Structure formats: C-alpha cells, structure tokens
Amino acid sequence: MAGRRRVGVIGLGMAATPHAQSLLDLADRVEVAGCFSPSADRRAAFAARFGLPAVDRAEAILDDPTVSAVLLLTPPDTHADLVARCAAAGKHVLLEKPLDATPAGCRAVVESMERAGLTLGVMLQHRFRAAAERLAELLRTGTLGRPLSASVVVRWWRDDAYYAQPGRGMKARDGGGVLLTQAIHTLDLYVSLLGLPREVAAFANTSGLRPIDTEDVVCAALRYDGGLLATVDATTAAYPGYPERIEIAGTAGSALLTGDRLEVQLRSGGTVQAGETAGTLGGGADPMAFSNAHHRAVLADFLDALDHGTQPRVSGREALKVHRLIEAILQASESGAVTAVPE
C-alpha cells in the first residue's frame, strides 16, 4: 500500500497509552482514522491527550473501507467477539495480549483471522528488547551450548489501586491472573528462546491480599525432551516489585537476562553484555512505568508484515504457544498431576 496506512483503535484503557505514543512516533507510516471506547469521558480524555480523532461507534472504524487494520486494546473477555467482527469487516488486527480470556477463545481468535486470510499480530513486546534479541542469537548460534537448566522469575507487585478497576483480576473478565495478565510477556519470551516443554507440574494460589479470584502466586516445574529442566516463579504479591529474570545454564556457559540487561559467562572465559537497564519496566505499582520503544517496534513489525505480505514476528499462531504453556500450568495446579502441554 502506497503512502500511510489508515488504522483504527478500539479500546482506550490503560494499555492504550504506549500504543498511542507509538502511532504518533510512526506518523510517517500510519494515519489514525478513529479511536473508540464505549466511555464518552475516556474518548474525550484520550483525544485531548494524544490529539487523535475519537469516534462514538466501533462501526465508524469497522465499516470504513479506507481502514485496513485495527489496534484492538479491549479487555480479554471481549477479544474473540471483536476479532471475529474485525475479520468479517476485512480488517487486519494488532491485538493487545492475551489472545482471549479462555483457551477456546484464544483458538477462535487465531482461526477466525486465518479463515479470513487476514494478518493477526499480538502485542508481546519483550521479544523486541535488545538484550533478549542478543540472547536469542547466542542460543541460535550455539554459543551457550546445549541448555541444561533454566528459570523464569517474575516477582512483581500490583497495589490496591490497580485492582480497583471493576473486573480486573477476575476470571470472568481477564481469564487468569499473574500468568495470563502479567507474566505472559516473560513467558512468551522464554518460549521463543527455548520452546515448549513436554510436561509440567505446578502449584497456583490466590494470596488473599486483594479481592480477586485468579492466581497471583505460582510455581511450576517444566520438563523437556532432551533433558532440559526449568522452573517458573511468578507473583504480583512481591512488594515493591523486582525486575523479571530469565536464567539459562548451558554446557558452554550461562546467561542471566534481568529486565533488558543481559550478562553471559562462557566456560571459555569470555563474557557478553547487552542491553541498557535492569529496572522493573512496569513490574512495580505503576504498570505503565516503561518506554513505548518496544511497542513501537511491534507496531513497525506489524506494518512491515502488512506491506510485504509476510507474518509478524508474533503472529496469532506464534502467540498460541505461550497460551498452551499457561493452560498446562493451571491444569497441573488444579489436578495435582504432571500435565502434558497441549498440542
């Protein structure tokens, strides 16, 4: 498509801020046709803050033939229906994570876009961090040798104000707690690095610190074909919130990824360092305390995919992988048995 691509935005809650900033940053490539929320106050505040046009009906976006793509930023329980509406309207979709609130909804989201022959990208931006990309390269080239042991640690904090929004932290709206809402980013990055395990054992609790019915304390063990063993430690009850970590021990060296800071020690005596910060990047009381740089990278990648007829780096089908892992962890916790990761 020559010139700027026209897009619409549906959903103007907290998650919309880095998306709006990224749209403004990429104004040479994209034109915002309209932004919709069912809340008139939210539409007015969003338009005043970002200078982007608001519309009072989702149909103003979906029925506009000049709009080729939608940024869908609504709560998880709305995704399957809204993605189906976008597919019926012939719109590509860049979807805020997760795919949906339920496993069946996640599959429906991906399948509805595939049936329509449309592109689905998912906002799982941790893969686009510089240190994460460097770690992926080291694994791809065999620099760390064969992975033997790994861990994922997401010890974040969410305060009472965060859970004050109606439905937040509840299965009916969000579908899940720390795994599906917070740790999904780090888990997706981890899966992109080491793939899915064969089976998991897990425990998950609701701490009682806040009035929610989803899990906010989780620990899991992962077993892979080939001998790799890994652990997952995830919570939003760790005050004041700490940088998320991925650690990998291989036959040729070990890597520690903390936030966007990578440190590697090789058995040969060499070292590798990459990235800029080991800060929490949204892991504390303010979940939006991070730059929009990686959202912008995901949006640019999505636009590239539309322009060239390729798949985005995090397509719907690719995003299903982390959902399969989360589903297995929760099933293992509920059943008390070692559980196979679903195909």
mmCIF file of C-alpha atoms in Angstrom:
data_model
loop_
_atom_site.group_PDB
_atom_site.id
_atom_site.type_symbol
_atom_site.label_atom_id
_atom_site.label_comp_id
_atom_site.label_asym_id
_atom_site.label_seq_id
_atom_site.Cartn_x
_atom_site.Cartn_y
_atom_site.Cartn_z
ATOM 1 C CA MET A 1 0.000 0.000 0.000
ATOM 2 C CA ALA A 2 1.473 3.331 -1.059
ATOM 3 C CA GLY A 3 1.528 6.163 1.464
ATOM 4 C CA ARG A 4 0.344 5.940 5.029
ATOM 5 C CA ARG A 5 -1.828 3.035 6.152
ATOM 6 C CA ARG A 6 -5.112 4.013 7.809
ATOM 7 C CA VAL A 7 -5.885 2.254 11.083
ATOM 8 C CA GLY A 8 -8.426 2.436 13.868
ATOM 9 C CA VAL A 9 -8.074 1.878 17.606
ATOM 10 C CA ILE A 10 -10.742 0.085 19.661
ATOM 11 C CA GLY A 11 -10.240 0.199 23.423
ATOM 12 C CA LEU A 12 -8.820 3.253 25.215
ATOM 13 C CA GLY A 13 -7.970 1.957 28.688
ATOM 14 C CA MET A 14 -4.626 1.961 30.489
ATOM 15 C CA ALA A 15 -2.955 -0.229 27.861
ATOM 16 C CA ALA A 16 -3.685 2.296 25.105
ATOM 17 C CA THR A 17 -1.012 4.799 26.176
ATOM 18 C CA PRO A 18 2.106 3.135 24.675
ATOM 19 C CA HIS A 19 0.109 2.239 21.564
ATOM 20 C CA ALA A 20 -0.944 5.864 21.071
ATOM 21 C CA GLN A 21 2.612 7.072 21.608
ATOM 22 C CA SER A 22 3.835 4.545 19.046
ATOM 23 C CA LEU A 23 1.222 5.631 16.493
ATOM 24 C CA LEU A 24 2.410 9.212 16.887
ATOM 25 C CA ASP A 25 6.054 8.134 16.576
ATOM 26 C CA LEU A 26 5.250 6.315 13.311
ATOM 27 C CA ALA A 27 3.033 9.045 11.862
ATOM 28 C CA ASP A 28 5.021 8.908 8.627
ATOM 29 C CA ARG A 29 3.751 5.336 8.098
ATOM 30 C CA VAL A 30 0.321 5.263 9.681
ATOM 31 C CA GLU A 31 -2.746 7.505 9.871
ATOM 32 C CA VAL A 32 -5.271 7.070 12.673
ATOM 33 C CA ALA A 33 -8.798 7.196 11.261
ATOM 34 C CA GLY A 34 -10.569 6.940 14.611
ATOM 35 C CA CYS A 35 -10.313 5.760 18.207
ATOM 36 C CA PHE A 36 -13.258 4.216 20.068
ATOM 37 C CA SER A 37 -14.235 3.483 23.638
ATOM 38 C CA PRO A 38 -17.795 2.991 24.888
ATOM 39 C CA SER A 39 -16.988 5.633 27.531
ATOM 40 C CA ALA A 40 -17.516 9.204 26.302
ATOM 41 C CA ASP A 41 -15.263 10.537 29.076
ATOM 42 C CA ARG A 42 -12.477 8.171 28.099
ATOM 43 C CA ARG A 43 -12.799 9.138 24.426
ATOM 44 C CA ALA A 44 -12.595 12.837 25.284
ATOM 45 C CA ALA A 45 -9.593 12.395 27.575
ATOM 46 C CA PHE A 46 -7.755 10.256 25.018
ATOM 47 C CA ALA A 47 -8.375 12.711 22.176
ATOM 48 C CA ALA A 48 -7.250 15.645 24.326
ATOM 49 C CA ARG A 49 -4.081 13.903 25.461
ATOM 50 C CA PHE A 50 -2.879 12.488 22.158
ATOM 51 C CA GLY A 51 -4.595 14.638 19.546
ATOM 52 C CA LEU A 52 -6.019 11.573 17.815
ATOM 53 C CA PRO A 53 -9.600 11.543 16.486
ATOM 54 C CA ALA A 54 -12.267 9.855 18.607
ATOM 55 C CA VAL A 55 -15.393 8.217 17.230
ATOM 56 C CA ASP A 56 -18.538 7.300 19.162
ATOM 57 C CA ARG A 57 -19.211 3.961 17.443
ATOM 58 C CA ALA A 58 -16.977 0.992 16.705
ATOM 59 C CA GLU A 59 -18.797 0.708 13.381
ATOM 60 C CA ALA A 60 -17.258 4.020 12.322
ATOM 61 C CA ILE A 61 -13.976 2.094 12.183
ATOM 62 C CA LEU A 62 -15.182 -1.338 11.087
ATOM 63 C CA ASP A 63 -17.395 -0.005 8.278
ATOM 64 C CA ASP A 64 -14.792 2.414 6.899
ATOM 65 C CA PRO A 65 -13.370 0.853 3.707
ATOM 66 C CA THR A 66 -10.248 3.035 3.940
ATOM 67 C CA VAL A 67 -9.271 1.458 7.281
ATOM 68 C CA SER A 68 -7.160 -1.643 6.703
ATOM 69 C CA ALA A 69 -6.165 -2.550 10.257
ATOM 70 C CA VAL A 70 -7.403 -2.241 13.832
ATOM 71 C CA LEU A 71 -5.422 -1.979 17.048
ATOM 72 C CA LEU A 72 -7.659 -3.910 19.449
ATOM 73 C CA LEU A 73 -6.918 -2.967 23.066
ATOM 74 C CA THR A 74 -10.034 -4.076 24.942
ATOM 75 C CA PRO A 75 -10.296 -6.448 27.963
ATOM 76 C CA PRO A 76 -9.540 -10.128 27.273
ATOM 77 C CA ASP A 77 -13.121 -11.381 27.529
ATOM 78 C CA THR A 78 -14.112 -9.238 24.521
ATOM 79 C CA HIS A 79 -11.380 -10.391 22.150
ATOM 80 C CA ALA A 80 -12.962 -13.397 20.431
ATOM 81 C CA ASP A 81 -16.102 -11.468 19.503
ATOM 82 C CA LEU A 82 -14.323 -8.295 18.422
ATOM 83 C CA VAL A 83 -11.680 -10.123 16.401
ATOM 84 C CA ALA A 84 -14.473 -12.012 14.625
ATOM 85 C CA ARG A 85 -16.115 -8.666 13.816
ATOM 86 C CA CYS A 86 -12.816 -7.299 12.505
ATOM 87 C CA ALA A 87 -12.340 -10.412 10.376
ATOM 88 C CA ALA A 88 -15.864 -10.095 8.958
ATOM 89 C CA ALA A 89 -15.081 -6.464 8.113
ATOM 90 C CA GLY A 90 -11.837 -7.413 6.349
ATOM 91 C CA LYS A 91 -9.547 -5.698 8.863
ATOM 92 C CA HIS A 92 -6.119 -6.895 9.920
ATOM 93 C CA VAL A 93 -5.651 -6.835 13.710
ATOM 94 C CA LEU A 94 -2.854 -5.941 16.101
ATOM 95 C CA LEU A 95 -4.159 -7.368 19.379
ATOM 96 C CA GLU A 96 -3.152 -6.437 22.911
ATOM 97 C CA LYS A 97 -2.290 -9.586 24.835
ATOM 98 C CA PRO A 98 -3.657 -12.077 25.769
ATOM 99 C CA LEU A 99 -5.349 -13.601 22.762
ATOM 100 C CA ASP A 100 -8.523 -14.090 24.807
ATOM 101 C CA ALA A 101 -9.715 -14.938 28.315
ATOM 102 C CA THR A 102 -10.240 -18.669 27.614
ATOM 103 C CA PRO A 103 -8.288 -21.355 25.744
ATOM 104 C CA ALA A 104 -11.211 -21.878 23.375
ATOM 105 C CA GLY A 105 -11.435 -18.135 22.774
ATOM 106 C CA CYS A 106 -7.705 -17.978 22.044
ATOM 107 C CA ARG A 107 -8.038 -20.613 19.350
ATOM 108 C CA ALA A 108 -11.141 -18.915 17.946
ATOM 109 C CA VAL A 109 -9.265 -15.606 17.640
ATOM 110 C CA VAL A 110 -6.477 -17.189 15.601
ATOM 111 C CA GLU A 111 -8.764 -19.328 13.467
ATOM 112 C CA SER A 112 -11.191 -16.527 12.585
ATOM 113 C CA MET A 113 -8.351 -14.397 11.220
ATOM 114 C CA GLU A 114 -6.777 -17.324 9.364
ATOM 115 C CA ARG A 115 -10.097 -18.260 7.739
ATOM 116 C CA ALA A 116 -10.465 -14.670 6.538
ATOM 117 C CA GLY A 117 -6.917 -14.628 5.158
ATOM 118 C CA LEU A 118 -6.033 -11.648 7.359
ATOM 119 C CA THR A 119 -2.967 -10.815 9.433
ATOM 120 C CA LEU A 120 -3.066 -11.081 13.225
ATOM 121 C CA GLY A 121 -0.242 -9.617 15.303
ATOM 122 C CA VAL A 122 -0.073 -9.803 19.093
ATOM 123 C CA MET A 123 1.482 -7.253 21.441
ATOM 124 C CA LEU A 124 4.053 -9.411 23.197
ATOM 125 C CA GLN A 125 6.853 -6.896 23.053
ATOM 126 C CA HIS A 126 9.535 -8.454 25.280
ATOM 127 C CA ARG A 127 10.928 -10.347 22.278
ATOM 128 C CA PHE A 128 11.903 -6.971 20.817
ATOM 129 C CA ARG A 129 14.174 -5.902 23.676
ATOM 130 C CA ALA A 130 17.796 -5.551 22.586
ATOM 131 C CA ALA A 131 19.158 -7.874 25.280
ATOM 132 C CA ALA A 132 16.521 -10.506 24.501
ATOM 133 C CA GLU A 133 17.425 -10.421 20.811
ATOM 134 C CA ARG A 134 21.108 -10.842 21.706
ATOM 135 C CA LEU A 135 20.307 -13.837 23.912
ATOM 136 C CA ALA A 136 18.247 -15.376 21.106
ATOM 137 C CA GLU A 137 21.260 -15.011 18.799
ATOM 138 C CA LEU A 138 23.579 -16.703 21.323
ATOM 139 C CA LEU A 139 21.202 -19.644 21.620
ATOM 140 C CA ARG A 140 20.699 -19.865 17.862
ATOM 141 C CA THR A 141 24.462 -19.962 17.213
ATOM 142 C CA GLY A 142 25.144 -22.495 19.967
ATOM 143 C CA THR A 143 27.343 -20.122 21.960
ATOM 144 C CA LEU A 144 25.842 -21.337 25.258
ATOM 145 C CA GLY A 145 25.976 -24.973 24.182
ATOM 146 C CA ARG A 146 23.102 -27.308 24.976
ATOM 147 C CA PRO A 147 20.656 -25.836 27.524
ATOM 148 C CA LEU A 148 20.592 -27.897 30.720
ATOM 149 C CA SER A 149 18.677 -25.786 33.223
ATOM 150 C CA ALA A 150 16.569 -22.631 33.067
ATOM 151 C CA SER A 151 14.311 -20.480 35.203
ATOM 152 C CA VAL A 152 11.736 -17.752 34.722
ATOM 153 C CA VAL A 153 11.204 -15.375 37.656
ATOM 154 C CA VAL A 154 8.522 -12.684 37.616
ATOM 155 C CA ARG A 155 8.240 -11.216 41.130
ATOM 156 C CA TRP A 156 6.114 -8.137 40.564
ATOM 157 C CA TRP A 157 3.811 -6.001 42.677
ATOM 158 C CA ARG A 158 0.329 -4.697 41.932
ATOM 159 C CA ASP A 159 -1.331 -2.470 44.534
ATOM 160 C CA ASP A 160 -4.949 -1.988 45.591
ATOM 161 C CA ALA A 161 -5.456 0.863 43.121
ATOM 162 C CA TYR A 162 -4.586 -1.459 40.230
ATOM 163 C CA TYR A 163 -7.241 -3.970 41.265
ATOM 164 C CA ALA A 164 -9.837 -1.270 41.938
ATOM 165 C CA GLN A 165 -10.957 -1.286 38.298
ATOM 166 C CA PRO A 166 -14.108 -3.438 38.038
ATOM 167 C CA GLY A 167 -13.337 -6.932 36.789
ATOM 168 C CA ARG A 168 -9.560 -6.679 36.977
ATOM 169 C CA GLY A 169 -8.058 -9.859 38.372
ATOM 170 C CA MET A 170 -11.322 -11.757 37.903
ATOM 171 C CA LYS A 171 -11.705 -14.853 35.748
ATOM 172 C CA ALA A 172 -14.869 -13.538 34.126
ATOM 173 C CA ARG A 173 -13.065 -10.584 32.553
ATOM 174 C CA ASP A 174 -9.350 -11.431 32.489
ATOM 175 C CA GLY A 175 -9.467 -15.212 32.273
ATOM 176 C CA GLY A 176 -6.418 -15.563 34.509
ATOM 177 C CA GLY A 177 -4.141 -13.759 36.924
ATOM 178 C CA VAL A 178 -0.382 -13.350 37.100
ATOM 179 C CA LEU A 179 0.313 -15.887 34.337
ATOM 180 C CA LEU A 180 -2.107 -14.605 31.700
ATOM 181 C CA THR A 181 -2.029 -10.903 32.600
ATOM 182 C CA GLN A 182 1.491 -10.085 33.812
ATOM 183 C CA ALA A 183 3.997 -12.936 33.391
ATOM 184 C CA ILE A 184 2.749 -13.767 29.888
ATOM 185 C CA HIS A 185 5.300 -11.336 28.442
ATOM 186 C CA THR A 186 8.294 -13.003 30.078
ATOM 187 C CA LEU A 187 6.890 -16.476 29.493
ATOM 188 C CA ASP A 188 6.384 -15.688 25.802
ATOM 189 C CA LEU A 189 9.982 -14.512 25.531
ATOM 190 C CA TYR A 190 11.142 -17.645 27.323
ATOM 191 C CA VAL A 191 9.151 -19.907 24.979
ATOM 192 C CA SER A 192 10.596 -18.062 21.978
ATOM 193 C CA LEU A 193 14.080 -18.848 23.320
ATOM 194 C CA LEU A 194 13.755 -22.465 24.482
ATOM 195 C CA GLY A 195 10.454 -23.712 23.088
ATOM 196 C CA LEU A 196 7.644 -25.520 24.873
ATOM 197 C CA PRO A 197 8.262 -28.248 27.447
ATOM 198 C CA ARG A 198 6.731 -31.680 27.147
ATOM 199 C CA GLU A 199 5.082 -31.628 30.575
ATOM 200 C CA VAL A 200 4.692 -29.530 33.702
ATOM 201 C CA ALA A 201 3.963 -29.840 37.402
ATOM 202 C CA ALA A 202 2.673 -26.785 39.236
ATOM 203 C CA PHE A 203 1.033 -25.088 42.183
ATOM 204 C CA ALA A 204 -1.014 -21.868 41.976
ATOM 205 C CA ASN A 205 -2.668 -19.888 44.760
ATOM 206 C CA THR A 206 -4.728 -16.762 45.269
ATOM 207 C CA SER A 207 -2.955 -14.972 48.110
ATOM 208 C CA GLY A 208 -5.941 -13.157 49.575
ATOM 209 C CA LEU A 209 -4.098 -9.816 49.513
ATOM 210 C CA ARG A 210 -6.702 -8.443 47.127
ATOM 211 C CA PRO A 211 -10.331 -9.254 46.225
ATOM 212 C CA ILE A 212 -9.647 -11.333 43.106
ATOM 213 C CA ASP A 213 -10.395 -14.901 42.097
ATOM 214 C CA THR A 214 -7.390 -15.505 39.824
ATOM 215 C CA GLU A 215 -3.958 -16.802 40.775
ATOM 216 C CA ASP A 216 -1.346 -14.321 41.995
ATOM 217 C CA VAL A 217 1.269 -16.799 43.305
ATOM 218 C CA VAL A 218 2.543 -19.594 41.026
ATOM 219 C CA CYS A 219 5.444 -22.018 40.932
ATOM 220 C CA ALA A 220 5.967 -24.655 38.260
ATOM 221 C CA ALA A 221 8.489 -27.195 37.039
ATOM 222 C CA LEU A 222 8.955 -27.861 33.323
ATOM 223 C CA ARG A 223 10.440 -30.963 31.686
ATOM 224 C CA TYR A 224 11.654 -31.084 28.084
ATOM 225 C CA ASP A 225 12.504 -33.861 25.703
ATOM 226 C CA GLY A 226 16.281 -33.983 25.692
ATOM 227 C CA GLY A 227 16.768 -33.425 29.412
ATOM 228 C CA LEU A 228 16.304 -29.678 29.932
ATOM 229 C CA LEU A 229 14.579 -28.870 33.234
ATOM 230 C CA ALA A 230 13.193 -25.431 34.095
ATOM 231 C CA THR A 231 11.191 -23.608 36.743
ATOM 232 C CA VAL A 232 8.642 -20.775 36.755
ATOM 233 C CA ASP A 233 8.199 -18.472 39.775
ATOM 234 C CA ALA A 234 5.552 -15.797 39.207
ATOM 235 C CA THR A 235 3.667 -13.467 41.538
ATOM 236 C CA THR A 236 2.186 -9.988 41.802
ATOM 237 C CA ALA A 237 2.485 -10.084 45.613
ATOM 238 C CA ALA A 238 6.212 -9.241 45.840
ATOM 239 C CA TYR A 239 6.354 -5.665 47.165
ATOM 240 C CA PRO A 240 7.665 -3.321 45.770
ATOM 241 C CA GLY A 241 8.272 -5.296 42.536
ATOM 242 C CA TYR A 242 11.540 -6.585 41.104
ATOM 243 C CA PRO A 243 12.982 -6.964 37.598
ATOM 244 C CA GLU A 244 11.837 -10.091 35.802
ATOM 245 C CA ARG A 245 14.567 -12.635 35.064
ATOM 246 C CA ILE A 246 15.322 -15.472 32.695
ATOM 247 C CA GLU A 247 18.340 -17.636 33.543
ATOM 248 C CA ILE A 248 19.782 -20.315 31.273
ATOM 249 C CA ALA A 249 22.644 -22.680 32.097
ATOM 250 C CA GLY A 250 24.155 -24.443 29.103
ATOM 251 C CA THR A 251 27.040 -26.809 28.520
ATOM 252 C CA ALA A 252 29.215 -23.913 27.305
ATOM 253 C CA GLY A 253 28.090 -21.108 29.623
ATOM 254 C CA SER A 254 25.300 -19.369 31.477
ATOM 255 C CA ALA A 255 23.106 -16.350 30.734
ATOM 256 C CA LEU A 256 21.198 -14.037 33.051
ATOM 257 C CA LEU A 257 18.606 -11.742 31.484
ATOM 258 C CA THR A 258 17.336 -9.179 34.003
ATOM 259 C CA GLY A 259 14.835 -6.739 32.552
ATOM 260 C CA ASP A 260 16.656 -5.549 29.435
ATOM 261 C CA ARG A 261 20.139 -6.338 30.730
ATOM 262 C CA LEU A 262 21.976 -9.483 29.588
ATOM 263 C CA GLU A 263 25.069 -10.912 31.281
ATOM 264 C CA VAL A 264 26.734 -14.039 29.920
ATOM 265 C CA GLN A 265 29.649 -16.011 31.328
ATOM 266 C CA LEU A 266 31.226 -18.568 28.995
ATOM 267 C CA ARG A 267 33.286 -21.546 30.145
ATOM 268 C CA SER A 268 35.939 -20.440 27.673
ATOM 269 C CA GLY A 269 36.459 -17.332 29.814
ATOM 270 C CA GLY A 270 34.588 -14.952 27.535
ATOM 271 C CA THR A 271 31.769 -12.662 28.595
ATOM 272 C CA VAL A 272 28.883 -10.981 26.805
ATOM 273 C CA GLN A 273 26.885 -7.989 27.969
ATOM 274 C CA ALA A 274 23.975 -6.326 26.204
ATOM 275 C CA GLY A 275 21.020 -4.071 26.895
ATOM 276 C CA GLU A 276 20.557 -0.915 28.868
ATOM 277 C CA THR A 277 18.709 -1.424 32.134
ATOM 278 C CA ALA A 278 17.840 -3.981 34.766
ATOM 279 C CA GLY A 279 14.901 -1.942 36.057
ATOM 280 C CA THR A 280 11.439 -3.312 36.687
ATOM 281 C CA LEU A 281 9.996 -1.972 33.409
ATOM 282 C CA GLY A 282 6.432 -1.976 34.739
ATOM 283 C CA GLY A 283 6.879 -4.570 37.471
ATOM 284 C CA GLY A 284 6.065 -2.217 40.348
ATOM 285 C CA ALA A 285 2.952 -0.365 41.456
ATOM 286 C CA ASP A 286 2.860 1.629 38.195
ATOM 287 C CA PRO A 287 2.357 -0.977 35.460
ATOM 288 C CA MET A 288 2.959 1.634 32.746
ATOM 289 C CA ALA A 289 6.405 2.702 34.001
ATOM 290 C CA PHE A 290 8.253 1.856 30.811
ATOM 291 C CA SER A 291 9.163 3.384 27.464
ATOM 292 C CA ASN A 292 6.956 2.723 24.435
ATOM 293 C CA ALA A 293 10.042 1.774 22.390
ATOM 294 C CA HIS A 294 9.201 -1.921 22.228
ATOM 295 C CA HIS A 295 5.517 -1.280 21.492
ATOM 296 C CA ARG A 296 6.726 0.898 18.625
ATOM 297 C CA ALA A 297 8.939 -1.943 17.385
ATOM 298 C CA VAL A 298 5.999 -4.376 17.415
ATOM 299 C CA LEU A 299 3.818 -1.866 15.554
ATOM 300 C CA ALA A 300 6.545 -1.263 12.954
ATOM 301 C CA ASP A 301 6.972 -5.021 12.505
ATOM 302 C CA PHE A 302 3.186 -5.389 12.075
ATOM 303 C CA LEU A 303 3.142 -2.635 9.437
ATOM 304 C CA ASP A 304 6.076 -4.295 7.663
ATOM 305 C CA ALA A 305 4.156 -7.575 7.578
ATOM 306 C CA LEU A 306 1.120 -5.871 6.042
ATOM 307 C CA ASP A 307 3.236 -4.026 3.490
ATOM 308 C CA HIS A 308 5.167 -7.132 2.400
ATOM 309 C CA GLY A 309 2.544 -9.839 2.818
ATOM 310 C CA THR A 310 4.534 -11.666 5.490
ATOM 311 C CA GLN A 311 3.756 -12.781 9.048
ATOM 312 C CA PRO A 312 4.621 -10.534 12.010
ATOM 313 C CA ARG A 313 7.224 -11.857 14.432
ATOM 314 C CA VAL A 314 4.494 -12.535 16.995
ATOM 315 C CA SER A 315 1.602 -13.813 14.910
ATOM 316 C CA GLY A 316 -1.560 -15.255 16.395
ATOM 317 C CA ARG A 317 -0.323 -18.788 15.773
ATOM 318 C CA GLU A 318 3.002 -17.949 17.443
ATOM 319 C CA ALA A 319 1.224 -16.402 20.455
ATOM 320 C CA LEU A 320 -0.767 -19.615 20.965
ATOM 321 C CA LYS A 321 2.430 -21.260 22.219
ATOM 322 C CA VAL A 322 2.618 -19.282 25.463
ATOM 323 C CA HIS A 323 -1.101 -19.795 25.975
ATOM 324 C CA ARG A 324 -0.552 -23.552 25.733
ATOM 325 C CA LEU A 325 2.114 -23.336 28.446
ATOM 326 C CA ILE A 326 -0.103 -21.229 30.733
ATOM 327 C CA GLU A 327 -3.022 -23.605 30.173
ATOM 328 C CA ALA A 328 -0.859 -26.582 31.131
ATOM 329 C CA ILE A 329 0.473 -24.894 34.289
ATOM 330 C CA LEU A 330 -3.022 -24.042 35.510
ATOM 331 C CA GLN A 331 -4.337 -27.517 34.656
ATOM 332 C CA ALA A 332 -1.426 -29.120 36.523
ATOM 333 C CA SER A 333 -2.104 -26.962 39.562
ATOM 334 C CA GLU A 334 -5.786 -27.821 39.559
ATOM 335 C CA SER A 335 -5.300 -31.546 39.063
ATOM 336 C CA GLY A 336 -2.201 -32.013 41.198
ATOM 337 C CA ALA A 337 -0.746 -34.207 38.466
ATOM 338 C CA VAL A 338 2.060 -33.854 35.973
ATOM 339 C CA THR A 339 0.355 -32.497 32.866
ATOM 340 C CA ALA A 340 1.296 -32.678 29.189
ATOM 341 C CA VAL A 341 1.460 -29.377 27.331
ATOM 342 C CA PRO A 342 -1.497 -29.449 24.908
ATOM 343 C CA GLU A 343 -0.906 -29.764 21.183
#
